[in-house]
PDB file with SEQRES, HELIX, SHEET and CRYST1 records, atoms N, CA, C and O in Angstrom:
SEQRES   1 A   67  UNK UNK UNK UNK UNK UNK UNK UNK UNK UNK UNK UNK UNK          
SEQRES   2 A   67  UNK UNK UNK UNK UNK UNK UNK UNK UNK UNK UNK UNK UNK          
SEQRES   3 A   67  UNK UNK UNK UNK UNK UNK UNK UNK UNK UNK UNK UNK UNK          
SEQRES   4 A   67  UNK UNK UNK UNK UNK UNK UNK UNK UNK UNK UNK UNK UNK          
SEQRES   5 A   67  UNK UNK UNK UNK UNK UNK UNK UNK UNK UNK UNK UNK UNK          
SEQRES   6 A   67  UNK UNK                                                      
HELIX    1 AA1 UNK A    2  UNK A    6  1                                   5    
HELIX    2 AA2 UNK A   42  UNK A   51  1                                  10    
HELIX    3 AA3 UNK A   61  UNK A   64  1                                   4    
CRYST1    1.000    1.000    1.000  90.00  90.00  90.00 P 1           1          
ATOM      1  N   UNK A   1     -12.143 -43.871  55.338  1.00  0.00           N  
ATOM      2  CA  UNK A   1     -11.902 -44.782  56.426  1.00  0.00           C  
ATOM      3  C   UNK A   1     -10.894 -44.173  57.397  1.00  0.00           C  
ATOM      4  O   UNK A   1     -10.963 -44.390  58.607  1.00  0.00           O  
ATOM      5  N   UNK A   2     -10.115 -43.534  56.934  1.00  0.00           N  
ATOM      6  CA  UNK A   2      -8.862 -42.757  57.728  1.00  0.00           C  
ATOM      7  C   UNK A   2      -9.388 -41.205  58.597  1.00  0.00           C  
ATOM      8  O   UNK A   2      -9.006 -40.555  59.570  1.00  0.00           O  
ATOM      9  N   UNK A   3     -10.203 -41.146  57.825  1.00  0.00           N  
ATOM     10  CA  UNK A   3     -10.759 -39.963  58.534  1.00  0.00           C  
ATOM     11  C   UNK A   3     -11.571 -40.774  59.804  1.00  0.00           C  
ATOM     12  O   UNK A   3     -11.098 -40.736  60.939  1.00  0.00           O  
ATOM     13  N   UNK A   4     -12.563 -41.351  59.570  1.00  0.00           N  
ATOM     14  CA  UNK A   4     -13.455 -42.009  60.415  1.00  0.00           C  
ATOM     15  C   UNK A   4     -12.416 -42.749  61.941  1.00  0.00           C  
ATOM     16  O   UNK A   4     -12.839 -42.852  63.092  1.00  0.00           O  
ATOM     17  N   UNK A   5     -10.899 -43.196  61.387  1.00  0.00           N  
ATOM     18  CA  UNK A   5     -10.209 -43.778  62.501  1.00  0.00           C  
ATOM     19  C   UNK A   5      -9.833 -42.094  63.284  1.00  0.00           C  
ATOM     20  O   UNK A   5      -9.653 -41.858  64.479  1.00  0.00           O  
ATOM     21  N   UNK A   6      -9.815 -41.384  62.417  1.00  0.00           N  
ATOM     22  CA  UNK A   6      -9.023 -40.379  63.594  1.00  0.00           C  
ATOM     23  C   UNK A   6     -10.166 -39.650  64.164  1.00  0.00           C  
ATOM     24  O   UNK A   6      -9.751 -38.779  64.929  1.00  0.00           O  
ATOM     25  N   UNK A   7     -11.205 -39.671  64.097  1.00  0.00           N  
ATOM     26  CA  UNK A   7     -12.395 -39.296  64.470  1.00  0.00           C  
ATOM     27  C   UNK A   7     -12.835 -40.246  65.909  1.00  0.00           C  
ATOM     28  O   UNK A   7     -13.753 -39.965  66.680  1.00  0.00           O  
ATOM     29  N   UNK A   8     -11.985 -41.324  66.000  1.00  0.00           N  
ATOM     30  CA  UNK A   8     -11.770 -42.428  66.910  1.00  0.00           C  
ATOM     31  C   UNK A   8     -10.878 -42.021  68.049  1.00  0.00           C  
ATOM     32  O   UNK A   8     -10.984 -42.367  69.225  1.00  0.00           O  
ATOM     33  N   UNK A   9      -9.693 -40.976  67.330  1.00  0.00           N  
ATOM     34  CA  UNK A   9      -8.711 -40.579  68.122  1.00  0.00           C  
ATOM     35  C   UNK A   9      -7.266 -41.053  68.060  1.00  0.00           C  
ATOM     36  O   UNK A   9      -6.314 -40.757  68.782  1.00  0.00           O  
ATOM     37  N   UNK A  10      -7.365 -42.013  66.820  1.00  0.00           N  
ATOM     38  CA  UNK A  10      -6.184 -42.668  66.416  1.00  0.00           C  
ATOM     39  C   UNK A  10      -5.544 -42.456  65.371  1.00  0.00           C  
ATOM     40  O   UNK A  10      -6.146 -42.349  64.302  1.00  0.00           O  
ATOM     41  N   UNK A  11      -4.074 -42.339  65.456  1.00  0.00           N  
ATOM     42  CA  UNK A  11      -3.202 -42.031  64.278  1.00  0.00           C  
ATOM     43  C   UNK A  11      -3.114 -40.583  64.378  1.00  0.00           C  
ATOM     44  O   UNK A  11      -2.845 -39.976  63.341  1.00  0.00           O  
ATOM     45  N   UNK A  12      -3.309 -39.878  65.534  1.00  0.00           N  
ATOM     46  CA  UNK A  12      -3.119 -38.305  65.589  1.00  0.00           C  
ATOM     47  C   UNK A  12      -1.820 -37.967  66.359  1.00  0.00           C  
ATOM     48  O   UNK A  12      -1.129 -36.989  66.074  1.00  0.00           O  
ATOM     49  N   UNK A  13      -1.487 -38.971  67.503  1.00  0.00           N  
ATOM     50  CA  UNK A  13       0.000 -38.477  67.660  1.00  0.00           C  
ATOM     51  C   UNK A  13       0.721 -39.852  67.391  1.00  0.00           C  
ATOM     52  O   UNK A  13       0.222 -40.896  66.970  1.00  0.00           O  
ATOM     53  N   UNK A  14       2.224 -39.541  67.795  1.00  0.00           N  
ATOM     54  CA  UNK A  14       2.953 -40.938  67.756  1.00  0.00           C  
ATOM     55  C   UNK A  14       2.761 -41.801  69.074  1.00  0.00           C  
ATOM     56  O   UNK A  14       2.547 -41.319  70.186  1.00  0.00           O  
ATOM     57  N   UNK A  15       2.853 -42.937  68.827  1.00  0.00           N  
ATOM     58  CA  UNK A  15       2.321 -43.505  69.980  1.00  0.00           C  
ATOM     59  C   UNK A  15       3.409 -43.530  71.285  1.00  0.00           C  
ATOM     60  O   UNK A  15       3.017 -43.601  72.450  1.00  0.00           O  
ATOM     61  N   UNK A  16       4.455 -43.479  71.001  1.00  0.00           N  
ATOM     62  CA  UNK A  16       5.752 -42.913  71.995  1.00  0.00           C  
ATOM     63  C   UNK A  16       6.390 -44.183  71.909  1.00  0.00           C  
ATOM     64  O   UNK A  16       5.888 -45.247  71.548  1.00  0.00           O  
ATOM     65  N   UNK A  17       7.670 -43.927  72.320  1.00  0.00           N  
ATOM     66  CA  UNK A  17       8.501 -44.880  72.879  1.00  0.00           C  
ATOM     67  C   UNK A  17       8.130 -46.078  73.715  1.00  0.00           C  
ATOM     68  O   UNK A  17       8.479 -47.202  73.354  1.00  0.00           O  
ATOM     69  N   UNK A  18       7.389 -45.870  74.893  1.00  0.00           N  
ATOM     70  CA  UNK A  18       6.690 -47.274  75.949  1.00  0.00           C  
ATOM     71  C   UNK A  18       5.297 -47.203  75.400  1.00  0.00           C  
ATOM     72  O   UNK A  18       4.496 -47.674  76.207  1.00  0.00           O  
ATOM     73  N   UNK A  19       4.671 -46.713  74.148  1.00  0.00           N  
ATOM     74  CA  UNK A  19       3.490 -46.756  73.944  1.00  0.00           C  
ATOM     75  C   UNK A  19       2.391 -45.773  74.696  1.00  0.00           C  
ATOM     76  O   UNK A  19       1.222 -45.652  74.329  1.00  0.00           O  
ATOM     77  N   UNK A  20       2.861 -45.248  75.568  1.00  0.00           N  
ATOM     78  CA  UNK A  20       2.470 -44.562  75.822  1.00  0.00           C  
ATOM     79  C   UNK A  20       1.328 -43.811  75.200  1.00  0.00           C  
ATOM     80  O   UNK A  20       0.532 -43.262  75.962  1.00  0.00           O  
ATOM     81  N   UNK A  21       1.126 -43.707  73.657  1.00  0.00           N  
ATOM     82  CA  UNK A  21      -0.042 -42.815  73.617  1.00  0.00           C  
ATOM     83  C   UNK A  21      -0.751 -43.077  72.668  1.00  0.00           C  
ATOM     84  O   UNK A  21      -1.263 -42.344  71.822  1.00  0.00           O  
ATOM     85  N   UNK A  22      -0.797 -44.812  72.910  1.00  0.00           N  
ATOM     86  CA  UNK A  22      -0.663 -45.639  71.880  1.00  0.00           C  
ATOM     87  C   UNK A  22      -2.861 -45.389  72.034  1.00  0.00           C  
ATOM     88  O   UNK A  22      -3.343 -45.533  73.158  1.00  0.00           O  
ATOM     89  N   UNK A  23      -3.706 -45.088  70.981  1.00  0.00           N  
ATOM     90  CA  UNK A  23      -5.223 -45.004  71.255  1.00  0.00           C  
ATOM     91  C   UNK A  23      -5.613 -46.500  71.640  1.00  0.00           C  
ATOM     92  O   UNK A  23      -5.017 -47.541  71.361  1.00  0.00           O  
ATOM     93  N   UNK A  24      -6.738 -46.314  72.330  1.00  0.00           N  
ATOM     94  CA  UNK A  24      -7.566 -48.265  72.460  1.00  0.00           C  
ATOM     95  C   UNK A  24      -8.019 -48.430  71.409  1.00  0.00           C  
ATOM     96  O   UNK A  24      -8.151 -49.600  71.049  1.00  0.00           O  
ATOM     97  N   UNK A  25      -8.494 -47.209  70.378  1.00  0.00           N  
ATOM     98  CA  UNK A  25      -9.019 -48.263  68.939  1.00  0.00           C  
ATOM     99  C   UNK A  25      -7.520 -48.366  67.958  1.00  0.00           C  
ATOM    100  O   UNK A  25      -6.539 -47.623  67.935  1.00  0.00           O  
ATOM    101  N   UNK A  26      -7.848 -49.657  67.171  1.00  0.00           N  
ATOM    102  CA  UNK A  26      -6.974 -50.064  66.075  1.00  0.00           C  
ATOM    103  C   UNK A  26      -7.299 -50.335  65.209  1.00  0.00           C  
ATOM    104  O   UNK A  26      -8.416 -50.850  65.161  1.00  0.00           O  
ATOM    105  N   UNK A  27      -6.682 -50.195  64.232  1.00  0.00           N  
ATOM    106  CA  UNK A  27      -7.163 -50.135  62.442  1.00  0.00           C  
ATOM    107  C   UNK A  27      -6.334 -51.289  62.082  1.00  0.00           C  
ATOM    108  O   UNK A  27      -5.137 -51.452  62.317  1.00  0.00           O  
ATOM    109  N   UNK A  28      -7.289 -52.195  61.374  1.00  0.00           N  
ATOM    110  CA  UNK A  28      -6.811 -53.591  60.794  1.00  0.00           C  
ATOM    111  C   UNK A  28      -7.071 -53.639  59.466  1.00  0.00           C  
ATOM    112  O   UNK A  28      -8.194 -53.574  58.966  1.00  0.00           O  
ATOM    113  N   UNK A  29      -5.782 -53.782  58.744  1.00  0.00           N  
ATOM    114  CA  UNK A  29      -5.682 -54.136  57.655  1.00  0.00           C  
ATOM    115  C   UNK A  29      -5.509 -55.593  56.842  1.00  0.00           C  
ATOM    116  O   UNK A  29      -4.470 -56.198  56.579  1.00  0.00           O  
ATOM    117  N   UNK A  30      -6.397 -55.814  56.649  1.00  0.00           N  
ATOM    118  CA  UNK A  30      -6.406 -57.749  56.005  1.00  0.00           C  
ATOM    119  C   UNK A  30      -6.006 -57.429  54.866  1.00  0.00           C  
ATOM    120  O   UNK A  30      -6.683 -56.731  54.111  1.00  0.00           O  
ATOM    121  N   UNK A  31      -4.368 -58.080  54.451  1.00  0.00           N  
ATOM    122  CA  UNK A  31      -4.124 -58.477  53.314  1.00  0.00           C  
ATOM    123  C   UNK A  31      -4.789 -59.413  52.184  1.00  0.00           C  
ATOM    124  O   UNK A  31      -5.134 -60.570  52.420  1.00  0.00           O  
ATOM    125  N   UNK A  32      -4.942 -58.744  50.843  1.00  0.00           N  
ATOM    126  CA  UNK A  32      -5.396 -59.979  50.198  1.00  0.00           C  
ATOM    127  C   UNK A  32      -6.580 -60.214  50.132  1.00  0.00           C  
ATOM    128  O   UNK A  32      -6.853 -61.042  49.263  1.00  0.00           O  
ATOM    129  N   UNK A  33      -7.766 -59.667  50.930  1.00  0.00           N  
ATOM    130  CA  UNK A  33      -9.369 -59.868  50.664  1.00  0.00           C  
ATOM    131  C   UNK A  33      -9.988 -58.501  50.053  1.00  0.00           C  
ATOM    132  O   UNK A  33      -9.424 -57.450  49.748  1.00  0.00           O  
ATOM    133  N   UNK A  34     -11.218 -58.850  49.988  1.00  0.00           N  
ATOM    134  CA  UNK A  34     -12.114 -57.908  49.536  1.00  0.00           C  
ATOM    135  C   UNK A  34     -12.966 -58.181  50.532  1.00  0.00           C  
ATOM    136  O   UNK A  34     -13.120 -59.270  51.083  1.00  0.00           O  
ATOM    137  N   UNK A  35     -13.795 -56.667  50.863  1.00  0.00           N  
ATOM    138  CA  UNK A  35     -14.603 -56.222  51.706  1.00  0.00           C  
ATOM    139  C   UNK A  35     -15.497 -57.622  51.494  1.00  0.00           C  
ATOM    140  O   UNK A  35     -15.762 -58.136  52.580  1.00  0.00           O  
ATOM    141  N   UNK A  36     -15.932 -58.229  50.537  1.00  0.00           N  
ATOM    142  CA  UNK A  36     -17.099 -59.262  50.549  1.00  0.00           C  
ATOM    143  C   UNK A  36     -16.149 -60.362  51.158  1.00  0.00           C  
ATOM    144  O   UNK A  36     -16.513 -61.280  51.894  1.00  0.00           O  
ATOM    145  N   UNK A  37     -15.492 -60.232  50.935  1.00  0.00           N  
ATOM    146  CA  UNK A  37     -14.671 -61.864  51.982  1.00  0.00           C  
ATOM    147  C   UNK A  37     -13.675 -61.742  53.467  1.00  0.00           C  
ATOM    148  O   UNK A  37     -12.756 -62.385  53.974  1.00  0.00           O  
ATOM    149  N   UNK A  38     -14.275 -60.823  53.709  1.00  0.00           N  
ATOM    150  CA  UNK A  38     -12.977 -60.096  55.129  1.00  0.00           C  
ATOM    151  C   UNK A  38     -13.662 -61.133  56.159  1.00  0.00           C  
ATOM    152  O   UNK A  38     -12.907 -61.968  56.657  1.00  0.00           O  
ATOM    153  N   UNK A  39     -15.209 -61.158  56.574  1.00  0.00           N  
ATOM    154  CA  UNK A  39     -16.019 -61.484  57.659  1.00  0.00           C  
ATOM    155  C   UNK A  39     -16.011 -63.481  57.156  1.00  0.00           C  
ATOM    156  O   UNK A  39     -16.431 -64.321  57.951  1.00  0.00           O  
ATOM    157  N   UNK A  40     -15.791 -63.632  56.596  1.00  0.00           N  
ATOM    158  CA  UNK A  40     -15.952 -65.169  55.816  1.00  0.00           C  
ATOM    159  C   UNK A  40     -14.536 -65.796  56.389  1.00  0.00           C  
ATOM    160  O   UNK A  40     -14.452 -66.975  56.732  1.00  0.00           O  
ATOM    161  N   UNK A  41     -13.449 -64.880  56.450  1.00  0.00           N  
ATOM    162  CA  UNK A  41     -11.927 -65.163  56.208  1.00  0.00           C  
ATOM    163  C   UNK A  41     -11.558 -65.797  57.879  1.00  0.00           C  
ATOM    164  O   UNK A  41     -12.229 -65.409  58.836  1.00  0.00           O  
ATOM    165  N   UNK A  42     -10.479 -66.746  58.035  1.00  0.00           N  
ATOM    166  CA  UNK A  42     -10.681 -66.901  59.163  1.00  0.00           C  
ATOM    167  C   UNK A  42      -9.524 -66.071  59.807  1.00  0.00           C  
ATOM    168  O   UNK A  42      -9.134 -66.362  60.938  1.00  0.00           O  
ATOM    169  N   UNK A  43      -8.994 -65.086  59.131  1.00  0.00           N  
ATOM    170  CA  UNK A  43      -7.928 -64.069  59.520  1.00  0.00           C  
ATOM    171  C   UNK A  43      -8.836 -63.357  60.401  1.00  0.00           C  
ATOM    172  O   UNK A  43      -8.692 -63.501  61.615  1.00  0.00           O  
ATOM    173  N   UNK A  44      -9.603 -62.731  60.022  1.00  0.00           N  
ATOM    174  CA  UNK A  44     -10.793 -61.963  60.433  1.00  0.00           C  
ATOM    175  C   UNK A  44     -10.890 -62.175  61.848  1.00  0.00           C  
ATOM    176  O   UNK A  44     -10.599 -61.380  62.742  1.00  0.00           O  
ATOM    177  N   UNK A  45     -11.554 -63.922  61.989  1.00  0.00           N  
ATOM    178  CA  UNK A  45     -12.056 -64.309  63.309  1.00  0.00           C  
ATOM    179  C   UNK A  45     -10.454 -64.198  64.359  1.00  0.00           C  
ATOM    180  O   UNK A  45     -10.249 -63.670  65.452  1.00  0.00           O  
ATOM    181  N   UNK A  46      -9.826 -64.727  63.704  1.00  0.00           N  
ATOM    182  CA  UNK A  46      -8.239 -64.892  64.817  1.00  0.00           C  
ATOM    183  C   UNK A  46      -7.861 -63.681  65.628  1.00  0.00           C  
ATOM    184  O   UNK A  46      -7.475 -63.519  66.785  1.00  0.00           O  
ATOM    185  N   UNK A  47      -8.199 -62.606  64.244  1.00  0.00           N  
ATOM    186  CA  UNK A  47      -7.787 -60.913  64.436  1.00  0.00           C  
ATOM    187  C   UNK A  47      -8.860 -60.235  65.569  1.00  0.00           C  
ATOM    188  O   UNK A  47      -8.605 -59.476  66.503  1.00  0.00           O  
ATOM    189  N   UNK A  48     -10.016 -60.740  65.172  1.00  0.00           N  
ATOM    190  CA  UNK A  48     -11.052 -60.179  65.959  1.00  0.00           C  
ATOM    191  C   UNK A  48     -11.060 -61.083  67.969  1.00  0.00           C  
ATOM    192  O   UNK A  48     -11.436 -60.627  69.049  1.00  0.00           O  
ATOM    193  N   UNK A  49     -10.613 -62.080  67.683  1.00  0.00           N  
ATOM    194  CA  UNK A  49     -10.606 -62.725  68.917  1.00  0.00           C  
ATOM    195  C   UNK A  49      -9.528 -62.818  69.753  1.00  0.00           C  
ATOM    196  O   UNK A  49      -9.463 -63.165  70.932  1.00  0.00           O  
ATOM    197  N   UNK A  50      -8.548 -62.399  68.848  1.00  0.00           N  
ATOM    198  CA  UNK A  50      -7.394 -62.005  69.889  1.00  0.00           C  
ATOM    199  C   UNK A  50      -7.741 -60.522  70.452  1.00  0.00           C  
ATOM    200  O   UNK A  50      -7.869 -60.112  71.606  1.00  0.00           O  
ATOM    201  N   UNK A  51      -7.815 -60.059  69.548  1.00  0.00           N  
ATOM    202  CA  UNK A  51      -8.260 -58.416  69.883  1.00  0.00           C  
ATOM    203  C   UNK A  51      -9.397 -58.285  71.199  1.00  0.00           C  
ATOM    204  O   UNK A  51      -9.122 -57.660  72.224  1.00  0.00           O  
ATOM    205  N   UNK A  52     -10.359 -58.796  71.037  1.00  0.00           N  
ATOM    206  CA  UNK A  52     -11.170 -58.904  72.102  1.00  0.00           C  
ATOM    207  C   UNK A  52     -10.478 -59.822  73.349  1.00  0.00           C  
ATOM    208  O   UNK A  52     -10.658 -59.448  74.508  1.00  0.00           O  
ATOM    209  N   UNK A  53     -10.022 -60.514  73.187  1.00  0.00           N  
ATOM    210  CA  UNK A  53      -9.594 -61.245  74.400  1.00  0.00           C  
ATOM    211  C   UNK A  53      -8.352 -60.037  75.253  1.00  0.00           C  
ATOM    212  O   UNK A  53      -7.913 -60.327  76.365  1.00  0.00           O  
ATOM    213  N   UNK A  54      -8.008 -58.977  74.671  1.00  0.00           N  
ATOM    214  CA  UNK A  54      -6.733 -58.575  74.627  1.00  0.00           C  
ATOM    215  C   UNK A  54      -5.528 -58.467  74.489  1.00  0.00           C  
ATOM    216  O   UNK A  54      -4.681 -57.586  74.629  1.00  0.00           O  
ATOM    217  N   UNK A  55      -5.583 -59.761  74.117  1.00  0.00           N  
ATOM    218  CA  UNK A  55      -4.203 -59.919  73.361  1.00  0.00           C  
ATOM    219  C   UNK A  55      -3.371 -59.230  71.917  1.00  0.00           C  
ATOM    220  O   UNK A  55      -3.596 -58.092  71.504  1.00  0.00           O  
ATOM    221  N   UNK A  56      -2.603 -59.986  71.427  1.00  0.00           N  
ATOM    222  CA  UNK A  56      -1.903 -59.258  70.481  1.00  0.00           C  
ATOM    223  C   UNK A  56      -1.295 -58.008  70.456  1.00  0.00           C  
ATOM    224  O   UNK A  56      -1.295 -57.329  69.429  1.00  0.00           O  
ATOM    225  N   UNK A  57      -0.513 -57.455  72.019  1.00  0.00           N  
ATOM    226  CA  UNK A  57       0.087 -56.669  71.891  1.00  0.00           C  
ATOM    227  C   UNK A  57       1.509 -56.388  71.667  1.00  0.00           C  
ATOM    228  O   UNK A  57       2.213 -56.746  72.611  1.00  0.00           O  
ATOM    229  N   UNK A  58       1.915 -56.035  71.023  1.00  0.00           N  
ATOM    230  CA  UNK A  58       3.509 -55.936  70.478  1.00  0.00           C  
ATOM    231  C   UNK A  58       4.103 -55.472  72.025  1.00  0.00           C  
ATOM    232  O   UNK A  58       3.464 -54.864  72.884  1.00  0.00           O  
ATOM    233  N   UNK A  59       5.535 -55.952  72.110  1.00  0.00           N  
ATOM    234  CA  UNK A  59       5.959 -55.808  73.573  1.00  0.00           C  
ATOM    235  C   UNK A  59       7.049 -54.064  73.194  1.00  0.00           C  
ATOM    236  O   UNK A  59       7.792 -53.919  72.224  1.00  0.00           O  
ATOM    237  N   UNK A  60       6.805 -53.104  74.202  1.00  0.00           N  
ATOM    238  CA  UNK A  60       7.493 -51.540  74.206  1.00  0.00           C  
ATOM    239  C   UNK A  60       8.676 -51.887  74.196  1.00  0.00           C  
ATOM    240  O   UNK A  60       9.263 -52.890  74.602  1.00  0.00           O  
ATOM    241  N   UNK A  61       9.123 -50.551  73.468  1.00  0.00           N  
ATOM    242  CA  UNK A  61      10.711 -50.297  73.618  1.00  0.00           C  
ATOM    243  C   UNK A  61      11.283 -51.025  74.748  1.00  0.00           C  
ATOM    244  O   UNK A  61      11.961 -52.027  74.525  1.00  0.00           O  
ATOM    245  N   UNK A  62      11.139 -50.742  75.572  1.00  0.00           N  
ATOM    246  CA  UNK A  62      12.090 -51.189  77.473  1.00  0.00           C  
ATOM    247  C   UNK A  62      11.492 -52.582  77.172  1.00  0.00           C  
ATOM    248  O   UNK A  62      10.559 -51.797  77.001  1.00  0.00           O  
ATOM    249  N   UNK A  63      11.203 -53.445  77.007  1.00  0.00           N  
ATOM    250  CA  UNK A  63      10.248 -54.622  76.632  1.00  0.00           C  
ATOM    251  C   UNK A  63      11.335 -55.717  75.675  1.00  0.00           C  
ATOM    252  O   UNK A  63      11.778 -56.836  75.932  1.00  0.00           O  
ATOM    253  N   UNK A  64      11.476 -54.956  74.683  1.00  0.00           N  
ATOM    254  CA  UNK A  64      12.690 -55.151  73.656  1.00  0.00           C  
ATOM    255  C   UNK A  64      13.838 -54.876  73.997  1.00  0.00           C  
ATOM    256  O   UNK A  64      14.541 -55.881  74.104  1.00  0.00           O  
ATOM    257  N   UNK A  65      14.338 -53.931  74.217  1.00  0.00           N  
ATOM    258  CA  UNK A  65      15.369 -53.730  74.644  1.00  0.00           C  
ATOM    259  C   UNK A  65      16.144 -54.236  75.852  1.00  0.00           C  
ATOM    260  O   UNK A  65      17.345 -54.012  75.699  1.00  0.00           O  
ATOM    261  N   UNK A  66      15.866 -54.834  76.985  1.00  0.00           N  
ATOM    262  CA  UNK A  66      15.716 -55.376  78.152  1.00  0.00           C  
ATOM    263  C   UNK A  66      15.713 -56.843  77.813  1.00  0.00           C  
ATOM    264  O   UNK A  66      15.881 -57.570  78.792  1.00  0.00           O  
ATOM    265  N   UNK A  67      15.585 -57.346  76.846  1.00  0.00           N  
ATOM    266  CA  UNK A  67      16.588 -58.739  76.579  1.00  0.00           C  
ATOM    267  C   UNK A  67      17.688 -58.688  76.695  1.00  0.00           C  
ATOM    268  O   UNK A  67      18.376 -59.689  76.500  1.00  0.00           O  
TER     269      UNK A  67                                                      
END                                                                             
C-alpha cells in the first residue's frame, strides 16, 4: 500500500513548513476497522466527504503561529 501511495507521489519529500510540498493525494488511515467494514463505517463517509468537498485541511505553520 505504501509503495502504491508513493507511486502517487506522496510521502517522498517533507511537506515543508507552509506545506508547501504537501502532494494532492492522501493516505487515510481508519482506526479500528477491517478492510470488510471501512466502506460500511460512517468514518469512511465523513472522511471521504470532507475530502472531496475540500475540506479538512490542517491550518500551516504561519497559520498557527500567527495567533
Amino acid at each position: 500500500m505504501i509503495d502504491f501511495y508513493h507511486k502517487l507521489g506522496g510521502g517522498l519529500r517533507d511537506a515543508g513548513w507552509m506545506r508547501e510540498n504537501m502532494p494532492k493525494n492522501r493516505l487515510a488511515i481508519l482506526p479500528d476497522l477491517t478492510h470488510y467494514e471501512t466502506f460500511a463505517s460512517p468514518l469512511m463517509a465523513n472522511m471521504a466527504t470532507t475530502f472531496l468537498d475540500g475540506g479538512g485541511k490542517a491550518p500551516n505553520w504561519a497559520e498557527q503561529v500567527g495567533k
